[in-house]
Coordinates of C-alpha atoms and ligand atoms in Angstrom, one line a residue:
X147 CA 147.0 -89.1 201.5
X148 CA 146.5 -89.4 205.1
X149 CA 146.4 -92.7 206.9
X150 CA 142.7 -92.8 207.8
X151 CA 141.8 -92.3 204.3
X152 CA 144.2 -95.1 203.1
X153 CA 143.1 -97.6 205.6
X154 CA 139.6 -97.1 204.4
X155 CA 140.3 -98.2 200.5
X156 CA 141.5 -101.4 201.5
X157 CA 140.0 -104.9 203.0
X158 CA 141.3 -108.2 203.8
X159 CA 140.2 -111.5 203.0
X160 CA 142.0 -115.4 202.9
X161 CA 143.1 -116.8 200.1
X162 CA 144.7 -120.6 201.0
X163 CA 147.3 -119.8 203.3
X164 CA 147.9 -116.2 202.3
X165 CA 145.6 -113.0 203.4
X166 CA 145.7 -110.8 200.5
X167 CA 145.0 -106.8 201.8
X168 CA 143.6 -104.8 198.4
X169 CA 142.0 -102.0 197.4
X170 CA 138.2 -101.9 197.8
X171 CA 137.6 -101.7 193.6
X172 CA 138.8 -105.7 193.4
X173 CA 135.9 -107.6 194.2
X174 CA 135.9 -111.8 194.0
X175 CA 138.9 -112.6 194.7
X176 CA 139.5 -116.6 193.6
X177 CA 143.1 -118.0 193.8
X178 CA 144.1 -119.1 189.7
X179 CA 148.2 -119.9 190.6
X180 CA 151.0 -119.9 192.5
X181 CA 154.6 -118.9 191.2
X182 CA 157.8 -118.6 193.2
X183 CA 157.3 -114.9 194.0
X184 CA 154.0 -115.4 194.9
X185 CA 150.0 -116.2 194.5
X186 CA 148.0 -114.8 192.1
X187 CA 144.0 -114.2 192.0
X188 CA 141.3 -113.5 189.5
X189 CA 139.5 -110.3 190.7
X190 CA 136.6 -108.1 189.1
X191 CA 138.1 -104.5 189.1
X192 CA 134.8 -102.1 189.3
X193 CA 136.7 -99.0 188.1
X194 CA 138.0 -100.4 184.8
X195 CA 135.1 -103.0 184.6
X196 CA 136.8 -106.1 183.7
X197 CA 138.2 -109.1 185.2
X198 CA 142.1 -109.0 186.1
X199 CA 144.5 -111.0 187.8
X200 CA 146.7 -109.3 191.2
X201 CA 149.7 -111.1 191.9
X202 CA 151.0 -110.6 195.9
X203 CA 154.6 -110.4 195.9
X204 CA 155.6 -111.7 199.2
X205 CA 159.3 -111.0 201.1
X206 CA 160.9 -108.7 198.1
X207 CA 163.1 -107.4 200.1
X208 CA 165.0 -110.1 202.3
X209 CA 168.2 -109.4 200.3
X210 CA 169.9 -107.3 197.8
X211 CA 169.1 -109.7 194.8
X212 CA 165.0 -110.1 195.6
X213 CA 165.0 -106.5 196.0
X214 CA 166.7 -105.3 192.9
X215 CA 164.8 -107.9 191.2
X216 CA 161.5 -106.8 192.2
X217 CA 162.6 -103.1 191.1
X218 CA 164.1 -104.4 187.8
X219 CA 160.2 -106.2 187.5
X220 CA 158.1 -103.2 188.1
X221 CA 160.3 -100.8 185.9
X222 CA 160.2 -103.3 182.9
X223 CA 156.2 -104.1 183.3
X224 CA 155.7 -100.7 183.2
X225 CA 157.9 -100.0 180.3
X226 CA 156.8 -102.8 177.9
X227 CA 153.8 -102.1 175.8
X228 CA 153.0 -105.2 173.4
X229 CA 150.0 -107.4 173.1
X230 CA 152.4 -110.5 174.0
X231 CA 153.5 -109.0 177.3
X232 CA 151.5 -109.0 179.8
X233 CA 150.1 -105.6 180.9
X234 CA 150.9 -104.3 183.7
X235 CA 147.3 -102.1 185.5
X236 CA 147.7 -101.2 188.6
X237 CA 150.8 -102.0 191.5
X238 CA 149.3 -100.9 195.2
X239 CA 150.7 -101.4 198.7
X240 CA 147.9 -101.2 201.5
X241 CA 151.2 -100.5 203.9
X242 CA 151.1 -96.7 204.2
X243 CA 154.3 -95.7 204.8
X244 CA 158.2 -96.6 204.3
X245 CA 158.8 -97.5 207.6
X246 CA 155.8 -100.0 207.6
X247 CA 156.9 -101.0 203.8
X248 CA 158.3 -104.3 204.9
X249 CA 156.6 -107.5 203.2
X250 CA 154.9 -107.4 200.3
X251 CA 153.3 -105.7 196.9
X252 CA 150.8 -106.3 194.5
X253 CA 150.7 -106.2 190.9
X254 CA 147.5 -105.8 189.4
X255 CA 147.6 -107.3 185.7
X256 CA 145.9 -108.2 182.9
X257 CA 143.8 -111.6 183.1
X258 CA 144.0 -114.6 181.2
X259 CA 142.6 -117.9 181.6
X260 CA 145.1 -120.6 181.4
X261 CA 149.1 -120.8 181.4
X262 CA 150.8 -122.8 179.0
X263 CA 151.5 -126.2 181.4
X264 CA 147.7 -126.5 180.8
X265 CA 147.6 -126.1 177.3
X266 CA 150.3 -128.2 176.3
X267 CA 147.8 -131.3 177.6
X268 CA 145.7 -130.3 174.7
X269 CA 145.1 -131.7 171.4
X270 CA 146.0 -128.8 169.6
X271 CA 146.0 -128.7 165.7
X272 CA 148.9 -126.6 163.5
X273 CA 147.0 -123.6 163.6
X274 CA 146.8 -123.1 167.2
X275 CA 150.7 -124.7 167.2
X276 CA 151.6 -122.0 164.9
X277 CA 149.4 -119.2 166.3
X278 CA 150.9 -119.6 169.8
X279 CA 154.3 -120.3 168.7
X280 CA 154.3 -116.9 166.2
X281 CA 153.0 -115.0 169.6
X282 CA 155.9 -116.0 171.5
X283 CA 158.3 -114.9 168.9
X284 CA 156.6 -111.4 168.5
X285 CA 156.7 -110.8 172.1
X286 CA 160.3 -112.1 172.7
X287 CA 161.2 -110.6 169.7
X288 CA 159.8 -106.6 171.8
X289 CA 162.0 -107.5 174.6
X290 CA 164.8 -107.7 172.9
X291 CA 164.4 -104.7 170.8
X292 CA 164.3 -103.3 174.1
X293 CA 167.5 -104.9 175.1
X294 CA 165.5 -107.1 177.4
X295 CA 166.0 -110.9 177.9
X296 CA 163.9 -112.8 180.0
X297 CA 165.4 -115.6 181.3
X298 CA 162.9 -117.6 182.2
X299 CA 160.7 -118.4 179.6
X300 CA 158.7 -121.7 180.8
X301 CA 155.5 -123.3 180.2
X302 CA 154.1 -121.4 183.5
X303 CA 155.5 -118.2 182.8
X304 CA 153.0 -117.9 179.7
X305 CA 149.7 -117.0 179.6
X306 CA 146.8 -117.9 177.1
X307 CA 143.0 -117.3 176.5
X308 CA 140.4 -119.1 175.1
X309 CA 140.6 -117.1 171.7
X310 CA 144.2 -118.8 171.3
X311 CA 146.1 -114.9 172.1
X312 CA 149.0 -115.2 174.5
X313 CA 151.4 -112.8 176.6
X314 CA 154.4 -113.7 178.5
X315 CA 154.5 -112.5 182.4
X316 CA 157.6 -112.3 184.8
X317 CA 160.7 -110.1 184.3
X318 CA 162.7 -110.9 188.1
X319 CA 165.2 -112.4 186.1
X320 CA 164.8 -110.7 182.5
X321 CA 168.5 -108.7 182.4
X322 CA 168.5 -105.5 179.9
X323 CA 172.5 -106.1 179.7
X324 CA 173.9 -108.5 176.0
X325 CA 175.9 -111.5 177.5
X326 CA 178.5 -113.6 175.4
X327 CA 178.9 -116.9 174.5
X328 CA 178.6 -118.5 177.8
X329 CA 175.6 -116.9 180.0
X330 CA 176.6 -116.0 183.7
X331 CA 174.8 -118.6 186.1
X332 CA 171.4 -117.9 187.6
X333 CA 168.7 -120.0 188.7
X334 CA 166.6 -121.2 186.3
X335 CA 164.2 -123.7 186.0
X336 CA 165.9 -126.6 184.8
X337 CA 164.0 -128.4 182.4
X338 CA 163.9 -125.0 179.9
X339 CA 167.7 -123.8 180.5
X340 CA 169.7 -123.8 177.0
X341 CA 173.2 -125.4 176.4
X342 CA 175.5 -122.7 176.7
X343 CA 173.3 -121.9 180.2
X344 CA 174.1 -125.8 181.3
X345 CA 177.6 -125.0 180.6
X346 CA 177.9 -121.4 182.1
X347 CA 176.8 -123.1 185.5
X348 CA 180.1 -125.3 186.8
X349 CA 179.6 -128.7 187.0
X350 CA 177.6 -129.7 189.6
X351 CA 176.0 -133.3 189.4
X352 CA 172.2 -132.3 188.2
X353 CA 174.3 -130.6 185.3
X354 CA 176.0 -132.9 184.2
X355 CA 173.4 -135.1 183.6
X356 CA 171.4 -132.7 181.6
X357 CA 174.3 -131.7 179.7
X358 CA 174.5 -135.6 179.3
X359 CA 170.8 -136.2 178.4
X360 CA 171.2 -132.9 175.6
X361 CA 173.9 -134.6 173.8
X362 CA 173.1 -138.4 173.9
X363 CA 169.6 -136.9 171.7
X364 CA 171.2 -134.1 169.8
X365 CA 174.7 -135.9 169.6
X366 CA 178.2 -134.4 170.5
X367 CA 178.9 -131.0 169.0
X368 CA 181.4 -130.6 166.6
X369 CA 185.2 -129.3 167.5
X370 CA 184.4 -126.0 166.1
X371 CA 181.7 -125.6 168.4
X372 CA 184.5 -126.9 171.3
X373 CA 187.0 -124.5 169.9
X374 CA 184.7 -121.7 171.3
X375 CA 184.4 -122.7 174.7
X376 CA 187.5 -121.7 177.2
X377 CA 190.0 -124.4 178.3
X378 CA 187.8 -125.8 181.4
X379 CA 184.6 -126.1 179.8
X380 CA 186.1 -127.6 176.7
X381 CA 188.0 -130.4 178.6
X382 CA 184.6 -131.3 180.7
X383 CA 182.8 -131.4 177.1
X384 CA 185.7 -133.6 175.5
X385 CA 185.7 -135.7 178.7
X386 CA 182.4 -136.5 178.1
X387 CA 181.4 -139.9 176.0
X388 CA 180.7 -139.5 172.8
X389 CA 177.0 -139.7 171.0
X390 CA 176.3 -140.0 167.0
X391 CA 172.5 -138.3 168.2
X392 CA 169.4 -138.8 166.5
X393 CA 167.6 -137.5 163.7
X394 CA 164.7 -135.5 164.1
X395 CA 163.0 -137.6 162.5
X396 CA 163.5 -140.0 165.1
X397 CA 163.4 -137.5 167.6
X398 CA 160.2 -135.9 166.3
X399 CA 157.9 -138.5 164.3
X400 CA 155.0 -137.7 162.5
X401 CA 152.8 -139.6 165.0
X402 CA 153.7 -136.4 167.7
X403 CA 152.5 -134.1 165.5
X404 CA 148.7 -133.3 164.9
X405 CA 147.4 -134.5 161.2
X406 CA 148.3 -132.1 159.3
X407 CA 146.2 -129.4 158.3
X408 CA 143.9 -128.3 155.2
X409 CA 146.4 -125.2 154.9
X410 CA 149.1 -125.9 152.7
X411 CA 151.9 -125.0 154.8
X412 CA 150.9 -126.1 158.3
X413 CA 152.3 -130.1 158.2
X414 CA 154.4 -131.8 160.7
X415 CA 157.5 -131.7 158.2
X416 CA 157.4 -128.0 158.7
X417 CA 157.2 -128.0 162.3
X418 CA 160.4 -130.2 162.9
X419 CA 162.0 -128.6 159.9
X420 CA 161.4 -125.4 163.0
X421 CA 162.3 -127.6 165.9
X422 CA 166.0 -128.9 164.1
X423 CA 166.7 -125.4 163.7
X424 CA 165.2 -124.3 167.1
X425 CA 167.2 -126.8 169.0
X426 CA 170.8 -126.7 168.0
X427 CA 173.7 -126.5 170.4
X428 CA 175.9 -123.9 168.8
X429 CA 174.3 -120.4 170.0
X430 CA 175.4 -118.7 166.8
X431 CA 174.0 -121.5 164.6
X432 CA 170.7 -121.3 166.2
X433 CA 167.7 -119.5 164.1
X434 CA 167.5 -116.6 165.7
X435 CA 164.0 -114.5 166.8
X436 CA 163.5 -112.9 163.5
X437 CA 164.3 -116.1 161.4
X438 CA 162.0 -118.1 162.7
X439 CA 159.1 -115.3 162.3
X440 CA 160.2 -115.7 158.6
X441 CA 159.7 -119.8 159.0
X442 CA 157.1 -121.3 156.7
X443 CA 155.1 -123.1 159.8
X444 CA 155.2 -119.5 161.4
X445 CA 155.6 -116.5 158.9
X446 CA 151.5 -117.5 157.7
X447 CA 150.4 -115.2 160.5
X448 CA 153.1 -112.4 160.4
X449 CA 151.9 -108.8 160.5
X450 CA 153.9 -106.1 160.8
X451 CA 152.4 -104.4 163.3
X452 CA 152.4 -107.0 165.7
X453 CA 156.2 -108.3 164.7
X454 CA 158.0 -104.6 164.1
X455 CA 156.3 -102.5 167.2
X456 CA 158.5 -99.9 168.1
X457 CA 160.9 -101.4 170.8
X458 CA 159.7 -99.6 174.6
X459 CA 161.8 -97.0 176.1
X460 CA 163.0 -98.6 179.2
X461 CA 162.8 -95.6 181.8
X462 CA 165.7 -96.7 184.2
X463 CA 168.6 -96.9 181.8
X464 CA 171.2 -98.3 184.4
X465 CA 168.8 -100.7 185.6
X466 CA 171.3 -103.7 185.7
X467 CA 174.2 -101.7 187.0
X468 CA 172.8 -100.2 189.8
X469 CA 173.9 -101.5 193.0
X470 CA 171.6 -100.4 196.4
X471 CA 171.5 -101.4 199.7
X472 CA 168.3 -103.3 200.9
X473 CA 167.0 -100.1 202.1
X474 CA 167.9 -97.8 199.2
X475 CA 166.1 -100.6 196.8
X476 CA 163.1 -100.3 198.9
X477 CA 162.5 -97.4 199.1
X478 CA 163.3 -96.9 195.6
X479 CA 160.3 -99.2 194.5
X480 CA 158.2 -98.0 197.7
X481 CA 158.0 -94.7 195.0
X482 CA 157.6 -96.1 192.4
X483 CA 154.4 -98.1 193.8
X484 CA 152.9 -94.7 195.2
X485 CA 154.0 -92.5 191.7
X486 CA 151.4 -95.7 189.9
X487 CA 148.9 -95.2 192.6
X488 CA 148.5 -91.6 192.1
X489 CA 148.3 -92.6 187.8
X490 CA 146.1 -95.7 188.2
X491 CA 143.4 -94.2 190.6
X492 CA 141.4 -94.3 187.2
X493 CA 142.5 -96.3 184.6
X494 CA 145.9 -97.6 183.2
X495 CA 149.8 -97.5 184.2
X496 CA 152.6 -97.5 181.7
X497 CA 156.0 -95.7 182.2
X498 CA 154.6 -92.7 180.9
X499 CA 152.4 -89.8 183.0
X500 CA 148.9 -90.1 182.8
X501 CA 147.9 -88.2 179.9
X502 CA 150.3 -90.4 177.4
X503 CA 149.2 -93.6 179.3
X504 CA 147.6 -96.0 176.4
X505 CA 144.9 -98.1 177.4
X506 CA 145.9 -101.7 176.3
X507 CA 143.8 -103.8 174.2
Ligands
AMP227 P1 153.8 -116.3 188.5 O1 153.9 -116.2 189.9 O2 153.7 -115.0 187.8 O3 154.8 -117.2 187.9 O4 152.4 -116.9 188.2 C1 152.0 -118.2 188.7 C2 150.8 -118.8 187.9 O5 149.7 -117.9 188.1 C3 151.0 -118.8 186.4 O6 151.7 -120.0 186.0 C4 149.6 -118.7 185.9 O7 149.0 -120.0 185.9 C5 148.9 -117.8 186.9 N1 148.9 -116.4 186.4 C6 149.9 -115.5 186.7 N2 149.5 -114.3 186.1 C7 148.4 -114.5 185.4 C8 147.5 -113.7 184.6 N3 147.8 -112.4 184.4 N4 146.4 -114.3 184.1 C9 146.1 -115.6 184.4 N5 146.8 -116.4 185.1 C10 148.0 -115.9 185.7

């Protein structure tokens, strides 16, 4: 496309600090959140006729790691296909070549209305509890069939509507590669990382104490647990004073829980019955993904269809292996923005060509 033409699709407008460049079919733009990576708008799309959301990406490529990332990001989005996932529509760049390919991307995605920080504040009875808890499970449970793990999942990184459905957004961290007993280190938001992430990480003061916190409410874990950790970590855990823990019962009473609910099933016994198998220190004596679908307080809304869709084919195989320069990364997602443009001038992107894409619910 020649750069008159190109120039022509696209307008500019301020949003807060940030001037967001798009193509001319996103109308009413209105800032709805700000993440890490970047800010994110509402926007009416008047070729697919619906509200989405378009997420500018700023500085992916000031170093090796944000560039790989944002690559490992658009390849996964456009490889996952599940109605807990957030769907990826459109990815545009209003820079029109690779030399001028410098700053920033947008991904064009489905729209929701709230993430979960907001929803938590709710009142929300066992249904919803259960509802939104069973969506989380069936959309973890995709990426892992695909090998995928996401590595951040956090209240903001989780999407909601109004009618209680819910996808999970942001793959820079998600890894396709299994990991053993202790995860490498990466940054992630504290407050959500699990044990054997707080002891992966070294021991620097902030750790500790969370390690700390974890065990004076769950209590120290138990020498076979300690027998699986190599010689340094065990010595900081042994080192560390000793804590009986509490019950969940204590840790969860009845008075946190909604009342409980007309349907049999749904009561707050249930729901800790979840959370003291949900948070246990051992990795390998955790419920895993597909146990807990199985769970009383969750398995009242299982459907196969929704739990056992047919893992995605991720298109970049060696996606965690590959090692590029800045440069080669760039202008390895530089194509892959203009390869979506050419597929999304009128409807829908997945890692397919155009005539397999499926549009998404
Ligand atoms: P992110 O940069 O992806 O972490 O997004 C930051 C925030 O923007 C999220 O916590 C949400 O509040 C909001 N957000 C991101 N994507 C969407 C979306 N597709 N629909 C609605 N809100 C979104």
């Amino acid at each position: 496309m020649n750069r008159n033409k190109r120039e022509k699709e696209y307008y500019s407008l301020d949003v807060g600090d940030s001037t967001f460049t798009v193509l001319k079919r996103y109308q009413n733009l209105r800032p709805i959140g700000s993440g890490a990576q970047g800010i994110v708008c509402s926007a009416y799309d008047h070729v697919l006729e619906r509200n989405v959301a378009i997420k500018k990406l700023s500085r992916p490529f000031q170093n090796q790691t944000h560039a790989k990332r944002a690559y490992r990001e658009l390849v996964l989005m456009k490889c996952v296909n599940h109605k807990n996932i957030i769907g990826l529509l459109n990815v545009f760049t209003p820079q029109k070549t690779l030399e001028d390919f410098q700053d920033y991307r947008y991904l064009v995605m489905e729209l929701m209305d709230a993430n979960l920080c907001q929803v938590i504040q709710m009142e929300l009875d066992h249904e919803r509890l259960s509802y939104l808890l069973y969506q989380m499970l069936c959309g973890i449970k995709h990426l892992h069939a695909a090998g995928i793990i996401h590595r951040d999942l956090k209240p903001s990184n989780i999407v909601v509507k109004s009618d209680c459905t819910l996808k999970i957004l942001d793959f820079g961290l998600a890894r396709t590669a299994a990991t053993g007993l202790l995860m490498t280190p990466y940054v992630v938001t504290r407050y959500y990382r699990a044990p054997e992430v707080i002891l992966g990480m070294g021991y620097q003061a902030n750790d500790i104490d969370q390690w700390n916190k974890v065990i004076e409410q769950l209590g120290t874990p138990s020498q076979e647990f300690l027998m699986k950790l190599n010689q340094s970590v065990r010595t900081y855990v042994e080192n560390r004073p000793r804590y009986a823990g509490y019950s969940f019962e204590k840790l969860f009473p009845d008075v946190l829980f909604p009342a409980d609910s007309d349907h049999n099933k749904l009561k707050a016994s249930q729901a800790r019955d979840l959370l003291s198998k949900m948070l246990v220190i051992d990795a390998s004596k955790r419920i895993s993904v597909d146990e807990a679908l199985q769970h009383p307080y969750i398995n009242v809304w299982y459907d196969p269809a929704e739990v056992e869709a047919p893992p995605p084919l991720i298109s970049d195989q060696q996606l965690d292996e590959r090692e590029h320069t800045v440069d080669e990364w760039k202008e390895l997602i530089y194509k892959e923005v203009l390869a979506s443009e050419e597929r999304t001038k009128n409807g829908v992107i997945r890692g397919q060509p155009a005539s397999l894409a499926q549009v998404p619910q």
